[in-house]
mmCIF file of C-alpha atoms and ligand atoms in Angstrom:
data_model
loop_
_atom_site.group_PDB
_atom_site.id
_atom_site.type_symbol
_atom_site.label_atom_id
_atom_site.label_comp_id
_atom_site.label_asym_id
_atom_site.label_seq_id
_atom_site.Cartn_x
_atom_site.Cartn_y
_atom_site.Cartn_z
ATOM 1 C CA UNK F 1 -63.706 19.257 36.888
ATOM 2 C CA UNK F 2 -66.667 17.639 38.685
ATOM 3 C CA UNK F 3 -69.009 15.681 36.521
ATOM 4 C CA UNK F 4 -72.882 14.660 37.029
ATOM 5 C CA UNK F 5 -75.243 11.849 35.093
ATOM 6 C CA UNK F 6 -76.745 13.294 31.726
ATOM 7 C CA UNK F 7 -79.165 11.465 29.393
ATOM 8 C CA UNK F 8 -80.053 8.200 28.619
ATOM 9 C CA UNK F 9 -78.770 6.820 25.543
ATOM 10 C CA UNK F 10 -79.185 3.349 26.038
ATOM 11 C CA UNK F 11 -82.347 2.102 27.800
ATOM 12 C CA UNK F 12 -82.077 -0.695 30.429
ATOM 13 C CA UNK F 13 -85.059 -2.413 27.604
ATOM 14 C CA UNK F 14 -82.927 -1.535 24.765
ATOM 15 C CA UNK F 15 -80.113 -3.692 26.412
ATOM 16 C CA UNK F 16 -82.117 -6.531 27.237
ATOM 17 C CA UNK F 17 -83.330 -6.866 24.078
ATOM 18 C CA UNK F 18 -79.759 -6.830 22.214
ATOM 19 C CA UNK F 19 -78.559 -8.960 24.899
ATOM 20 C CA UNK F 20 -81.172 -11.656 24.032
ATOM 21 C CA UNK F 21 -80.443 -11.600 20.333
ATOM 22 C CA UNK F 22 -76.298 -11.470 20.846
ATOM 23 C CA UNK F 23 -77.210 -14.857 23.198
ATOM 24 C CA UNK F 24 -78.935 -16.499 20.018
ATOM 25 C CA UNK F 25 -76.314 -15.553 17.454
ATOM 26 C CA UNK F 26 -73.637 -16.629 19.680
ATOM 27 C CA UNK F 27 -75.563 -20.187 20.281
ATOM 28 C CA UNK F 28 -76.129 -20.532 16.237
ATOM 29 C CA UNK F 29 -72.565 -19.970 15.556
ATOM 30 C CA UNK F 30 -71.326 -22.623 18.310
ATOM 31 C CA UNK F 31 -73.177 -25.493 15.497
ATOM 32 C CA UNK F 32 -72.599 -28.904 16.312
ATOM 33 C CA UNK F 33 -70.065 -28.431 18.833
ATOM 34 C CA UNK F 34 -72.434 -26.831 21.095
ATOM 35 C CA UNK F 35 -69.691 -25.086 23.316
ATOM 36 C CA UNK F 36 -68.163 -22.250 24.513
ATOM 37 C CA UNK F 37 -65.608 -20.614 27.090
ATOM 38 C CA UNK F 38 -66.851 -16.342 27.595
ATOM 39 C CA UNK F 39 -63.517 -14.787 28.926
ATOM 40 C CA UNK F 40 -65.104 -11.235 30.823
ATOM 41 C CA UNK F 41 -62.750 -8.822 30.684
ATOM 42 C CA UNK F 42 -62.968 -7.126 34.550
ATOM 43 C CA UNK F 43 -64.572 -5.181 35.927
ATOM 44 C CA UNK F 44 -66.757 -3.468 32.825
ATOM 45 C CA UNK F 45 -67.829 -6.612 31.261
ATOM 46 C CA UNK F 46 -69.174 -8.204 34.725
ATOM 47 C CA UNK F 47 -72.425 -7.243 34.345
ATOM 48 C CA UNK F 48 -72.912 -8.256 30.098
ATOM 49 C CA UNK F 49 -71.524 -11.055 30.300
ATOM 50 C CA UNK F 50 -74.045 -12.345 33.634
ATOM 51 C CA UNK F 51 -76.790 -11.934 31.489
ATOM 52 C CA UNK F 52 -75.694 -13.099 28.312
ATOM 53 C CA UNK F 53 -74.515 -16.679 29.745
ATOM 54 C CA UNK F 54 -78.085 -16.790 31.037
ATOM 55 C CA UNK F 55 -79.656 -16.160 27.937
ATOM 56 C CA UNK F 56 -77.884 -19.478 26.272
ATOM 57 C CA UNK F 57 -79.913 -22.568 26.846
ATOM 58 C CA UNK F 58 -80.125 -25.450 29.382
ATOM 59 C CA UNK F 59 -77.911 -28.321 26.846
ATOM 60 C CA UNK F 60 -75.262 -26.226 25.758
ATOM 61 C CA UNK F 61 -71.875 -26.279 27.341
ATOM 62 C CA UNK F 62 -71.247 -22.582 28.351
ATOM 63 C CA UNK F 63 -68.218 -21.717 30.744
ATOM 64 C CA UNK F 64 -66.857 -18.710 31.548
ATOM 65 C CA UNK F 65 -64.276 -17.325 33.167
ATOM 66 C CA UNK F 66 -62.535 -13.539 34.074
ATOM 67 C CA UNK F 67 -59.086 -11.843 33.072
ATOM 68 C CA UNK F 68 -58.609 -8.655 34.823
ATOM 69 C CA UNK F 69 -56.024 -6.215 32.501
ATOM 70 C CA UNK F 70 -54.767 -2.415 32.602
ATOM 71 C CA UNK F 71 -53.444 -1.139 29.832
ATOM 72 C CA UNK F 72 -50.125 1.245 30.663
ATOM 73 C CA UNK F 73 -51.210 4.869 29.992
ATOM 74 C CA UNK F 74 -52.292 7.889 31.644
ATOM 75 C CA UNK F 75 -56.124 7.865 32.518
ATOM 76 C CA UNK F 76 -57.580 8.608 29.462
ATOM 77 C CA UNK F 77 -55.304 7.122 27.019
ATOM 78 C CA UNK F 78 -54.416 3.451 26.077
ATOM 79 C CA UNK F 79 -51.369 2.629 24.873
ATOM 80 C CA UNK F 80 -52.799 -1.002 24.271
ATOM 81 C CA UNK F 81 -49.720 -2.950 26.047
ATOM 82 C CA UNK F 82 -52.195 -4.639 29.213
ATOM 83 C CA UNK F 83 -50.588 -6.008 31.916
ATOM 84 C CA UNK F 84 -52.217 -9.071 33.331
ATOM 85 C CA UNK F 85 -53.734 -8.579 36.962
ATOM 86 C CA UNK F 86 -55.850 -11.658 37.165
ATOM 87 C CA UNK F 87 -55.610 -14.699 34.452
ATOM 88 C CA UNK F 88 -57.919 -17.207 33.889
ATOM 89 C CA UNK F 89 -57.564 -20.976 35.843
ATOM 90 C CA UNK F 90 -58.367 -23.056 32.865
ATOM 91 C CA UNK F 91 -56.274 -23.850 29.674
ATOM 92 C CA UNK F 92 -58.348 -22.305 26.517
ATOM 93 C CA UNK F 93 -56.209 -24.502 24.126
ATOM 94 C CA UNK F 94 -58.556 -26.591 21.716
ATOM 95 C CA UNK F 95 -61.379 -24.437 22.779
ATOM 96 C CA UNK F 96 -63.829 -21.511 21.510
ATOM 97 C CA UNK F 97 -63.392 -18.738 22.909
ATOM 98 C CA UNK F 98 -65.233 -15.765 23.071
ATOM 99 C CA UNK F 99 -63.752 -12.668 24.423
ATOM 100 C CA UNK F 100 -66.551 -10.448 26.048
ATOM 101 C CA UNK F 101 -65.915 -6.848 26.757
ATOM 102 C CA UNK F 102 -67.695 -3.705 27.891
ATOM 103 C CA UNK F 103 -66.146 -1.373 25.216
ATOM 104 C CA UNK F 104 -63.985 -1.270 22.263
ATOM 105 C CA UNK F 105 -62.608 2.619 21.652
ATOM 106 C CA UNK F 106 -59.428 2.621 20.400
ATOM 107 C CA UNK F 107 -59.076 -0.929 19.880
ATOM 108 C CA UNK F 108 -55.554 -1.466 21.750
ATOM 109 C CA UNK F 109 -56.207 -3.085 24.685
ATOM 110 C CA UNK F 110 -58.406 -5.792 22.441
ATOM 111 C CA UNK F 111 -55.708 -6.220 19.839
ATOM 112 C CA UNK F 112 -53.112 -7.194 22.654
ATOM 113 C CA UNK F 113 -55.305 -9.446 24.489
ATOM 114 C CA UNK F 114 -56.198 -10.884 21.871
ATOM 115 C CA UNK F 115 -52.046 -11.642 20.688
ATOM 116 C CA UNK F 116 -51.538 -13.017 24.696
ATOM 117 C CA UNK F 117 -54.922 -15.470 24.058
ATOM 118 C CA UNK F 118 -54.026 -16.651 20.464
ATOM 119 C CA UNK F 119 -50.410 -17.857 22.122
ATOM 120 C CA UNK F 120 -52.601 -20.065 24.175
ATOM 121 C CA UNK F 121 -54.002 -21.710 21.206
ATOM 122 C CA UNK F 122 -57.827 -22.151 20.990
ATOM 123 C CA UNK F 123 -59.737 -23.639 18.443
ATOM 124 C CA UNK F 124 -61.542 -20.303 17.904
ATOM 125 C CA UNK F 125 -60.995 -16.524 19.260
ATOM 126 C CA UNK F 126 -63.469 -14.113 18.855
ATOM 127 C CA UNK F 127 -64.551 -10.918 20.248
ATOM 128 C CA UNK F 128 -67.807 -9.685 21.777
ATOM 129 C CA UNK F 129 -68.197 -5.911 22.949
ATOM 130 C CA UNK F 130 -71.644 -4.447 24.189
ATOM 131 C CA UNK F 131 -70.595 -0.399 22.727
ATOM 132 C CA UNK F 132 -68.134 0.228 20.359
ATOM 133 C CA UNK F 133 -66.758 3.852 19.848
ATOM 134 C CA UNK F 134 -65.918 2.813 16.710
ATOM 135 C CA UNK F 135 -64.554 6.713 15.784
ATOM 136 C CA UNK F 136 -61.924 6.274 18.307
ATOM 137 C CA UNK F 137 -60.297 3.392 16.567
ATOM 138 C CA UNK F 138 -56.561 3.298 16.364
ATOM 139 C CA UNK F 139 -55.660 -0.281 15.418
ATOM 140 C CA UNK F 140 -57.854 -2.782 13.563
ATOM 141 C CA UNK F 141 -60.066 -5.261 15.552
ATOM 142 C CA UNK F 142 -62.169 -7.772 14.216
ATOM 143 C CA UNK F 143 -65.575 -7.355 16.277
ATOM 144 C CA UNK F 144 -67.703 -10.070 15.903
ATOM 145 C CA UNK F 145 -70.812 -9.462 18.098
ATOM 146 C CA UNK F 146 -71.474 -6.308 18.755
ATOM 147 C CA UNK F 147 -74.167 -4.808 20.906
ATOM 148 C CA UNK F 148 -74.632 -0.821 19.893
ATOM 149 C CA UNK F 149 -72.105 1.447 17.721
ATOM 150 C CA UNK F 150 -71.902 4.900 19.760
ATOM 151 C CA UNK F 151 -70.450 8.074 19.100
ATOM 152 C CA UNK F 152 -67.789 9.868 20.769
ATOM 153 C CA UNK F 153 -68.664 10.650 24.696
ATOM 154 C CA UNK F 154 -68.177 9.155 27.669
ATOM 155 C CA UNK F 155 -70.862 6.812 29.015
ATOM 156 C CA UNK F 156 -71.533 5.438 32.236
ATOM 157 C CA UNK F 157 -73.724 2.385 33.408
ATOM 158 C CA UNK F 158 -74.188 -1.481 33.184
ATOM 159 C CA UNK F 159 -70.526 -2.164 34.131
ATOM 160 C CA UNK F 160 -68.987 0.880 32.959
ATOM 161 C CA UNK F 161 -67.859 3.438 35.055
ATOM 162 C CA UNK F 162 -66.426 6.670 35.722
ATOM 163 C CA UNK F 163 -63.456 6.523 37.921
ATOM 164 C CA UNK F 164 -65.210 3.430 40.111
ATOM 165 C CA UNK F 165 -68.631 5.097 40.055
ATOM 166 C CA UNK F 166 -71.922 4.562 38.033
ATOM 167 C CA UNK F 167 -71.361 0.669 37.046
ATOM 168 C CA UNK F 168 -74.658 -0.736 38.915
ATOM 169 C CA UNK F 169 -76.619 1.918 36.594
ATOM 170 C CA UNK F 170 -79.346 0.359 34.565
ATOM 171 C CA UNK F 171 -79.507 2.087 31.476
ATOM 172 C CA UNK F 172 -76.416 3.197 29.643
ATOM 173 C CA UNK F 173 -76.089 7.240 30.347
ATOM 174 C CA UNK F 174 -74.167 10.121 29.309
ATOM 175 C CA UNK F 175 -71.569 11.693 32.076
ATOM 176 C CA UNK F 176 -71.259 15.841 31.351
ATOM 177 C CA UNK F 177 -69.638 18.541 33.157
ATOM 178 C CA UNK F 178 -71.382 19.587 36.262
HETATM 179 P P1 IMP X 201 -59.233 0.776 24.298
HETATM 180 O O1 IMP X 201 -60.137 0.132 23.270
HETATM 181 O O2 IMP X 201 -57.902 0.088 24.455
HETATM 182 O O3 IMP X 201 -59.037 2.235 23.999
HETATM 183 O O4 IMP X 201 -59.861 0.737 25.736
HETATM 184 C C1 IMP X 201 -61.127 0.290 26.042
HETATM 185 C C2 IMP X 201 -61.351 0.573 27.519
HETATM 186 O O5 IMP X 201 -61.485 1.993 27.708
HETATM 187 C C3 IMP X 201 -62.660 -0.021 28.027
HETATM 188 O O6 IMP X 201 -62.507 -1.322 28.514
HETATM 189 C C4 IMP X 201 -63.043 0.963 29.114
HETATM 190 O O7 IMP X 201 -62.430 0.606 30.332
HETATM 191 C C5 IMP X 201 -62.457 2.290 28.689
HETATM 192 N N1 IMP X 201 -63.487 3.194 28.103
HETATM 193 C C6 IMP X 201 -63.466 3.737 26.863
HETATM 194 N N2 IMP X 201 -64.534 4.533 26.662
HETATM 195 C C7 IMP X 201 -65.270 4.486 27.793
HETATM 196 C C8 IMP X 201 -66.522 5.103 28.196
HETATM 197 O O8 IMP X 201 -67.184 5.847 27.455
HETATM 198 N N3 IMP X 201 -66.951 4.800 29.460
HETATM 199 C C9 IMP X 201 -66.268 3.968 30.300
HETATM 200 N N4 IMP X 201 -65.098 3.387 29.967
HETATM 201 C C10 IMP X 201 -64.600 3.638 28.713
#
């Protein structure tokens, strides 16, 4: 089945905007210790998590850093045990971190991630996702910033794609059959 771009369902200034305001919360919550390491989960969250760390201000001691996972499974299911491809180069232990992803659907690949980072131990693990299918859920995540609660389709754009396709998109759009 061949499939084409649909609608828009979430506008390039729609992003920005939740961007900015994910940015602030993130900086309030740091308080007095005033830093933070973003972990970008590859390749979906490449493009979020650009323009979040430049949305944090000039004194505040942002790093960040990339895993790159797979989660076993056939192509449209997760079966939530991820198999490293790329780890980080620093040590998180003693340190917040903030996990940033692209999407949370069923929750699996999160909730195992999450297990291999807490074994590292940080001072402080939390999640950030710009969409969550939060319909799809199979296991329980704690989401702590999230960008935009969708419903159930397959979207394209700003980092995610459709079998390698459609990341550089703008605006977040809907993929349908052709
Ligand atoms: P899960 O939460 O373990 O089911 O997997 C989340 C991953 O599924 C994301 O990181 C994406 O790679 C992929 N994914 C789920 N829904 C979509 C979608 O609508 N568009 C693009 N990728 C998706």
């Amino acid at each position: 089945m061949a499939y084409k771009l649909g609608d828009v369902l979430i506008s390039r200034e729609d992003i920005s905007k939740r961007v900015k305001e994910i940015a602030r919360q993130i900086v309030n919550d740091t308080g007095k210790d005033n830093s933070v390491i973003l972990v970008g989960i590859l390749t979906g969250a490449a493009i979020f998590l650009t323009d979040l760390v430049r949305e944090m201000p000039e004194d505040m001691d942002v790093r960040f850093d990339f895993m790159s996972v797979a989660s076993y499974g056939d192509s449209t299911t997760s079966s939530g045990v991820v198999r490293i491809f790329h780890d980080l180069k620093n040590s998180i232990e003693g340190k917040n971190v903030i996990i940033v992803e692209d999407i949370i659907d069923t929750g699996l690949t999160l909730s195992h991630l999450l297990d291999i980072l807490k074994s590292r131990n940080p001072a402080s693990l939390k999640v950030c996702v710009l969409l969550d299918k939060y319909e799809r859920r199979k296991t329980e995540v704690k989401v702590d910033y999230c960008g935009f609660r969708i419903p159930d389709k397959f979207v394209v754009g700003y980092g995610l794609d459709y079998a390698s396709k459609w990341r550089h998109l703008k605006d977040i759009k809907y993929v349908v059959d052709e």
